Amino acid sequence: AQTVTQSQPEMSVQEAETVTLSCTYDTSESDYYLFWYKQPPSRQMILVIRQEAYKQQNATENRFSVNFQKAAKSFSLKISDSQLGDAAMYFCAYRSRGAGSYQLTFGKGTKLSVIP
Amino acid sequence: DSGVTQTPKHLITATGQRVTLRCSPRSGDLSVYWYQQSLDQGLQFLIQYYNGEERAKGNILERFSAQQFPDLHSELNLSSLELGDSALYFCASSVDPVPYGYTFGSGTRLTVV
């Protein structure tokens, strides 16, 4: 079974600075998807960014980018120019590419605080 | 509004009772997923339905059951409730097999007293 580990329960960043959230995963599969989800106090789960394992290029979405290291099974999220609205829980998630099984395996989450 | 509707938003009930959580997926999505989010277990996959049929099962207790109806809405039934069942229950939907992330609903907060 796949596992996802987020080793930083809490992090903080100054507004306008850059922060990196860590995620490692364990899998025997070679093809899969990785995601970062944001959960603000409203508790809504919001997809931040997605990475396909067969793509070597790191995904980017505006101020959010990932550092995907397949051999190391590492998938970190970098938030640039942090804003107050970025304060939330961030969850790393894994999904197999296997047919018929689209469930997500989540890490425990990292609580990000943004300091004005 | 994500397009995935969950009702009710909050539910308080006593131990031993039975409750039903409802989810309407985003228009066009055939798959519905149920997740449980608790402080100690994190986000746990419970069950997936695709176009009315059960597709995958996760860590779902025998006291819990779900179904997806012809109009694609889904219900999660929780019975013989225990204090430990208190959690946030999320429904998500997706267009499978397209491998995008899900769209989540805003969740139902269940409190068992």
PDB file of N, CA and C in Angstrom, chain A residues 48-115:
ATOM      1  N   VAL A  48      -4.554  22.544  -5.350  1.00  0.00           N
ATOM      2  CA  VAL A  48      -3.563  23.583  -5.610  1.00  0.00           C
ATOM      3  C   VAL A  48      -2.765  23.272  -6.865  1.00  0.00           C
ATOM      4  N   ILE A  49      -2.276  22.035  -6.955  1.00  0.00           N
ATOM      5  CA  ILE A  49      -1.389  21.688  -8.054  1.00  0.00           C
ATOM      6  C   ILE A  49      -1.343  20.174  -8.211  1.00  0.00           C
ATOM      7  N   ARG A  50      -1.062  19.750  -9.439  1.00  0.00           N
ATOM      8  CA  ARG A  50      -1.054  18.320  -9.763  1.00  0.00           C
ATOM      9  C   ARG A  50       0.189  17.995 -10.562  1.00  0.00           C
ATOM     10  N   GLN A  51       0.759  16.817 -10.287  1.00  0.00           N
ATOM     11  CA  GLN A  51       1.963  16.375 -11.008  1.00  0.00           C
ATOM     12  C   GLN A  51       1.753  14.944 -11.499  1.00  0.00           C
ATOM     13  N   GLU A  52       2.085  14.721 -12.751  1.00  0.00           N
ATOM     14  CA  GLU A  52       2.034  13.363 -13.299  1.00  0.00           C
ATOM     15  C   GLU A  52       3.429  12.763 -13.239  1.00  0.00           C
ATOM     16  N   ALA A  53       3.540  11.562 -12.708  1.00  0.00           N
ATOM     17  CA  ALA A  53       4.856  10.983 -12.435  1.00  0.00           C
ATOM     18  C   ALA A  53       5.686  10.762 -13.695  1.00  0.00           C
ATOM     19  N   TYR A  54       5.038  10.544 -14.826  1.00  0.00           N
ATOM     20  CA  TYR A  54       5.789  10.283 -16.050  1.00  0.00           C
ATOM     21  C   TYR A  54       6.327  11.563 -16.687  1.00  0.00           C
ATOM     22  N   LYS A  55       5.936  12.701 -16.149  1.00  0.00           N
ATOM     23  CA  LYS A  55       6.443  13.977 -16.660  1.00  0.00           C
ATOM     24  C   LYS A  55       7.606  14.440 -15.789  1.00  0.00           C
ATOM     25  N   GLN A  56       8.735  14.706 -16.409  1.00  0.00           N
ATOM     26  CA  GLN A  56       9.899  15.150 -15.651  1.00  0.00           C
ATOM     27  C   GLN A  56       9.791  16.619 -15.262  1.00  0.00           C
ATOM     28  N   GLN A  57       9.065  17.379 -16.048  1.00  0.00           N
ATOM     29  CA  GLN A  57       8.953  18.818 -15.773  1.00  0.00           C
ATOM     30  C   GLN A  57       8.105  19.046 -14.538  1.00  0.00           C
ATOM     31  N   ASN A  58       8.602  19.902 -13.661  1.00  0.00           N
ATOM     32  CA  ASN A  58       7.863  20.229 -12.449  1.00  0.00           C
ATOM     33  C   ASN A  58       6.664  21.116 -12.774  1.00  0.00           C
ATOM     34  N   ALA A  59       5.530  20.798 -12.126  1.00  0.00           N
ATOM     35  CA  ALA A  59       4.318  21.581 -12.356  1.00  0.00           C
ATOM     36  C   ALA A  59       4.407  22.942 -11.677  1.00  0.00           C
ATOM     37  N   THR A  60       3.770  23.923 -12.291  1.00  0.00           N
ATOM     38  CA  THR A  60       3.670  25.252 -11.688  1.00  0.00           C
ATOM     39  C   THR A  60       2.261  25.792 -11.913  1.00  0.00           C
ATOM     40  N   GLU A  61       1.783  26.522 -10.925  1.00  0.00           N
ATOM     41  CA  GLU A  61       0.492  27.199 -11.013  1.00  0.00           C
ATOM     42  C   GLU A  61       0.639  28.549 -10.320  1.00  0.00           C
ATOM     43  N   ASN A  62       0.927  29.564 -11.111  1.00  0.00           N
ATOM     44  CA  ASN A  62       1.098  30.917 -10.571  1.00  0.00           C
ATOM     45  C   ASN A  62       2.187  30.937  -9.504  1.00  0.00           C
ATOM     46  N   ARG A  63       1.856  31.251  -8.262  1.00  0.00           N
ATOM     47  CA  ARG A  63       2.865  31.341  -7.206  1.00  0.00           C
ATOM     48  C   ARG A  63       3.228  29.987  -6.613  1.00  0.00           C
ATOM     49  N   PHE A  64       2.575  28.939  -7.054  1.00  0.00           N
ATOM     50  CA  PHE A  64       2.804  27.610  -6.509  1.00  0.00           C
ATOM     51  C   PHE A  64       3.592  26.764  -7.505  1.00  0.00           C
ATOM     52  N   SER A  65       4.614  26.101  -7.020  1.00  0.00           N
ATOM     53  CA  SER A  65       5.382  25.193  -7.859  1.00  0.00           C
ATOM     54  C   SER A  65       5.810  23.997  -7.022  1.00  0.00           C
ATOM     55  N   VAL A  66       6.166  22.931  -7.709  1.00  0.00           N
ATOM     56  CA  VAL A  66       6.596  21.729  -6.994  1.00  0.00           C
ATOM     57  C   VAL A  66       8.016  21.370  -7.410  1.00  0.00           C
ATOM     58  N   ASN A  67       8.673  20.647  -6.532  1.00  0.00           N
ATOM     59  CA  ASN A  67       9.960  20.027  -6.821  1.00  0.00           C
ATOM     60  C   ASN A  67       9.726  18.523  -6.709  1.00  0.00           C
ATOM     61  N   PHE A  68       9.589  17.895  -7.859  1.00  0.00           N
ATOM     62  CA  PHE A  68       9.288  16.468  -7.925  1.00  0.00           C
ATOM     63  C   PHE A  68      10.566  15.701  -8.179  1.00  0.00           C
ATOM     64  N   GLN A  69      10.949  14.880  -7.215  1.00  0.00           N
ATOM     65  CA  GLN A  69      12.141  14.054  -7.321  1.00  0.00           C
ATOM     66  C   GLN A  69      11.677  12.594  -7.274  1.00  0.00           C
ATOM     67  N   LYS A  70      11.489  11.998  -8.450  1.00  0.00           N
ATOM     68  CA  LYS A  70      10.883  10.667  -8.510  1.00  0.00           C
ATOM     69  C   LYS A  70      11.740   9.603  -7.836  1.00  0.00           C
ATOM     70  N   ALA A  71      13.032   9.641  -8.072  1.00  0.00           N
ATOM     71  CA  ALA A  71      13.907   8.616  -7.498  1.00  0.00           C
ATOM     72  C   ALA A  71      13.907   8.693  -5.969  1.00  0.00           C
ATOM     73  N   ALA A  72      13.845   9.891  -5.458  1.00  0.00           N
ATOM     74  CA  ALA A  72      13.839  10.084  -4.014  1.00  0.00           C
ATOM     75  C   ALA A  72      12.430   9.981  -3.438  1.00  0.00           C
ATOM     76  N   LYS A  73      11.441   9.883  -4.293  1.00  0.00           N
ATOM     77  CA  LYS A  73      10.030   9.833  -3.879  1.00  0.00           C
ATOM     78  C   LYS A  73       9.705  11.026  -2.998  1.00  0.00           C
ATOM     79  N   SER A  74      10.026  12.189  -3.538  1.00  0.00           N
ATOM     80  CA  SER A  74       9.833  13.435  -2.834  1.00  0.00           C
ATOM     81  C   SER A  74       9.017  14.382  -3.699  1.00  0.00           C
ATOM     82  N   PHE A  75       8.132  15.137  -3.070  1.00  0.00           N
ATOM     83  CA  PHE A  75       7.220  16.018  -3.810  1.00  0.00           C
ATOM     84  C   PHE A  75       6.944  17.231  -2.942  1.00  0.00           C
ATOM     85  N   SER A  76       7.802  18.235  -3.008  1.00  0.00           N
ATOM     86  CA  SER A  76       7.648  19.405  -2.157  1.00  0.00           C
ATOM     87  C   SER A  76       6.901  20.520  -2.882  1.00  0.00           C
ATOM     88  N   LEU A  77       6.238  21.350  -2.106  1.00  0.00           N
ATOM     89  CA  LEU A  77       5.468  22.477  -2.635  1.00  0.00           C
ATOM     90  C   LEU A  77       6.138  23.776  -2.233  1.00  0.00           C
ATOM     91  N   LYS A  78       6.409  24.624  -3.208  1.00  0.00           N
ATOM     92  CA  LYS A  78       6.982  25.934  -2.940  1.00  0.00           C
ATOM     93  C   LYS A  78       5.924  26.996  -3.188  1.00  0.00           C
ATOM     94  N   ILE A  79       5.744  27.849  -2.193  1.00  0.00           N
ATOM     95  CA  ILE A  79       4.812  28.971  -2.321  1.00  0.00           C
ATOM     96  C   ILE A  79       5.650  30.242  -2.323  1.00  0.00           C
ATOM     97  N   SER A  80       5.584  30.979  -3.396  1.00  0.00           N
ATOM     98  CA  SER A  80       6.346  32.226  -3.530  1.00  0.00           C
ATOM     99  C   SER A  80       5.447  33.413  -3.224  1.00  0.00           C
ATOM    100  N   ASP A  81       6.083  34.520  -2.750  1.00  0.00           N
ATOM    101  CA  ASP A  81       5.312  35.730  -2.476  1.00  0.00           C
ATOM    102  C   ASP A  81       4.081  35.410  -1.626  1.00  0.00           C
ATOM    103  N   SER A  82       4.319  34.797  -0.484  1.00  0.00           N
ATOM    104  CA  SER A  82       3.219  34.317   0.359  1.00  0.00           C
ATOM    105  C   SER A  82       2.249  35.434   0.710  1.00  0.00           C
ATOM    106  N   GLN A  83       0.973  35.075   0.684  1.00  0.00           N
ATOM    107  CA  GLN A  83      -0.088  36.020   1.002  1.00  0.00           C
ATOM    108  C   GLN A  83      -0.878  35.514   2.208  1.00  0.00           C
ATOM    109  N   LEU A  84      -1.560  36.447   2.878  1.00  0.00           N
ATOM    110  CA  LEU A  84      -2.323  36.071   4.068  1.00  0.00           C
ATOM    111  C   LEU A  84      -3.340  34.969   3.744  1.00  0.00           C
ATOM    112  N   GLY A  85      -3.869  34.994   2.548  1.00  0.00           N
ATOM    113  CA  GLY A  85      -4.853  33.995   2.146  1.00  0.00           C
ATOM    114  C   GLY A  85      -4.277  32.607   1.937  1.00  0.00           C
ATOM    115  N   ASP A  86      -2.946  32.504   1.990  1.00  0.00           N
ATOM    116  CA  ASP A  86      -2.322  31.181   1.844  1.00  0.00           C
ATOM    117  C   ASP A  86      -2.350  30.406   3.154  1.00  0.00           C
ATOM    118  N   ALA A  87      -2.688  31.065   4.243  1.00  0.00           N
ATOM    119  CA  ALA A  87      -2.747  30.389   5.544  1.00  0.00           C
ATOM    120  C   ALA A  87      -3.813  29.305   5.504  1.00  0.00           C
ATOM    121  N   ALA A  88      -3.382  28.069   5.767  1.00  0.00           N
ATOM    122  CA  ALA A  88      -4.293  26.922   5.643  1.00  0.00           C
ATOM    123  C   ALA A  88      -3.554  25.651   6.019  1.00  0.00           C
ATOM    124  N   MET A  89      -4.301  24.544   6.022  1.00  0.00           N
ATOM    125  CA  MET A  89      -3.682  23.219   6.074  1.00  0.00           C
ATOM    126  C   MET A  89      -3.395  22.812   4.644  1.00  0.00           C
ATOM    127  N   TYR A  90      -2.223  22.220   4.440  1.00  0.00           N
ATOM    128  CA  TYR A  90      -1.862  21.742   3.118  1.00  0.00           C
ATOM    129  C   TYR A  90      -1.639  20.234   3.188  1.00  0.00           C
ATOM    130  N   PHE A  91      -2.296  19.533   2.270  1.00  0.00           N
ATOM    131  CA  PHE A  91      -2.209  18.080   2.234  1.00  0.00           C
ATOM    132  C   PHE A  91      -1.586  17.629   0.922  1.00  0.00           C
ATOM    133  N   CYS A  92      -0.643  16.745   1.055  1.00  0.00           N
ATOM    134  CA  CYS A  92      -0.046  16.073  -0.086  1.00  0.00           C
ATOM    135  C   CYS A  92      -0.836  14.778  -0.308  1.00  0.00           C
ATOM    136  N   ALA A  93      -1.067  14.415  -1.554  1.00  0.00           N
ATOM    137  CA  ALA A  93      -1.856  13.219  -1.831  1.00  0.00           C
ATOM    138  C   ALA A  93      -1.306  12.456  -3.017  1.00  0.00           C
ATOM    139  N   TYR A  94      -1.500  11.161  -2.977  1.00  0.00           N
ATOM    140  CA  TYR A  94      -1.024  10.235  -4.015  1.00  0.00           C
ATOM    141  C   TYR A  94      -2.213   9.515  -4.612  1.00  0.00           C
ATOM    142  N   ARG A  95      -2.106   9.294  -5.933  1.00  0.00           N
ATOM    143  CA  ARG A  95      -3.164   8.525  -6.581  1.00  0.00           C
ATOM    144  C   ARG A  95      -2.538   7.600  -7.600  1.00  0.00           C
ATOM    145  N   SER A  96      -2.906   6.352  -7.540  1.00  0.00           N
ATOM    146  CA  SER A  96      -2.412   5.377  -8.502  1.00  0.00           C
ATOM    147  C   SER A  96      -2.961   5.683  -9.894  1.00  0.00           C
ATOM    148  N   ARG A  97      -2.232   5.267 -10.907  1.00  0.00           N
ATOM    149  CA  ARG A  97      -2.736   5.416 -12.263  1.00  0.00           C
ATOM    150  C   ARG A  97      -3.467   4.161 -12.722  1.00  0.00           C
ATOM    151  N   GLY A  98      -3.477   3.150 -11.863  1.00  0.00           N
ATOM    152  CA  GLY A  98      -4.104   1.892 -12.208  1.00  0.00           C
ATOM    153  C   GLY A  98      -5.570   2.059 -12.538  1.00  0.00           C
ATOM    154  N   ALA A  99      -6.049   1.265 -13.455  1.00  0.00           N
ATOM    155  CA  ALA A  99      -7.430   1.388 -13.914  1.00  0.00           C
ATOM    156  C   ALA A  99      -8.404   1.069 -12.801  1.00  0.00           C
ATOM    157  N   GLY A 100      -9.402   1.906 -12.676  1.00  0.00           N
ATOM    158  CA  GLY A 100     -10.498   1.649 -11.751  1.00  0.00           C
ATOM    159  C   GLY A 100     -10.276   2.087 -10.333  1.00  0.00           C
ATOM    160  N   SER A 101      -9.063   2.441  -9.977  1.00  0.00           N
ATOM    161  CA  SER A 101      -8.795   2.802  -8.587  1.00  0.00           C
ATOM    162  C   SER A 101      -8.334   4.246  -8.546  1.00  0.00           C
ATOM    163  N   TYR A 102      -9.210   5.134  -8.192  1.00  0.00           N
ATOM    164  CA  TYR A 102      -8.874   6.549  -8.228  1.00  0.00           C
ATOM    165  C   TYR A 102      -8.886   7.198  -6.859  1.00  0.00           C
ATOM    166  N   GLN A 103      -8.802   6.387  -5.823  1.00  0.00           N
ATOM    167  CA  GLN A 103      -8.807   6.953  -4.484  1.00  0.00           C
ATOM    168  C   GLN A 103      -7.504   7.673  -4.224  1.00  0.00           C
ATOM    169  N   LEU A 104      -7.562   8.668  -3.368  1.00  0.00           N
ATOM    170  CA  LEU A 104      -6.399   9.428  -2.961  1.00  0.00           C
ATOM    171  C   LEU A 104      -5.917   8.944  -1.596  1.00  0.00           C
ATOM    172  N   THR A 105      -4.598   8.852  -1.453  1.00  0.00           N
ATOM    173  CA  THR A 105      -3.976   8.601  -0.157  1.00  0.00           C
ATOM    174  C   THR A 105      -3.339   9.907   0.292  1.00  0.00           C
ATOM    175  N   PHE A 106      -3.758  10.401   1.447  1.00  0.00           N
ATOM    176  CA  PHE A 106      -3.321  11.700   1.924  1.00  0.00           C
ATOM    177  C   PHE A 106      -2.257  11.588   3.007  1.00  0.00           C
ATOM    178  N   GLY A 107      -1.405  12.612   3.077  1.00  0.00           N
ATOM    179  CA  GLY A 107      -0.549  12.785   4.225  1.00  0.00           C
ATOM    180  C   GLY A 107      -1.347  13.403   5.358  1.00  0.00           C
ATOM    181  N   LYS A 108      -0.688  13.576   6.507  1.00  0.00           N
ATOM    182  CA  LYS A 108      -1.367  14.106   7.694  1.00  0.00           C
ATOM    183  C   LYS A 108      -1.555  15.618   7.636  1.00  0.00           C
ATOM    184  N   GLY A 109      -0.848  16.268   6.732  1.00  0.00           N
ATOM    185  CA  GLY A 109      -1.041  17.703   6.565  1.00  0.00           C
ATOM    186  C   GLY A 109       0.019  18.546   7.248  1.00  0.00           C
ATOM    187  N   THR A 110       0.193  19.755   6.724  1.00  0.00           N
ATOM    188  CA  THR A 110       1.065  20.781   7.306  1.00  0.00           C
ATOM    189  C   THR A 110       0.242  22.046   7.477  1.00  0.00           C
ATOM    190  N   LYS A 111       0.227  22.576   8.693  1.00  0.00           N
ATOM    191  CA  LYS A 111      -0.502  23.817   8.949  1.00  0.00           C
ATOM    192  C   LYS A 111       0.425  24.987   8.675  1.00  0.00           C
ATOM    193  N   LEU A 112       0.059  25.803   7.703  1.00  0.00           N
ATOM    194  CA  LEU A 112       0.880  26.954   7.324  1.00  0.00           C
ATOM    195  C   LEU A 112       0.260  28.228   7.889  1.00  0.00           C
ATOM    196  N   SER A 113       1.075  28.968   8.612  1.00  0.00           N
ATOM    197  CA  SER A 113       0.671  30.294   9.101  1.00  0.00           C
ATOM    198  C   SER A 113       1.444  31.351   8.331  1.00  0.00           C
ATOM    199  N   VAL A 114       0.774  32.441   7.993  1.00  0.00           N
ATOM    200  CA  VAL A 114       1.410  33.543   7.289  1.00  0.00           C
ATOM    201  C   VAL A 114       1.417  34.746   8.221  1.00  0.00           C
ATOM    202  N   ILE A 115       2.607  35.253   8.483  1.00  0.00           N
ATOM    203  CA  ILE A 115       2.782  36.351   9.433  1.00  0.00           C
ATOM    204  C   ILE A 115       2.814  37.683   8.687  1.00  0.00           C
TER     205      ILE A 115
END
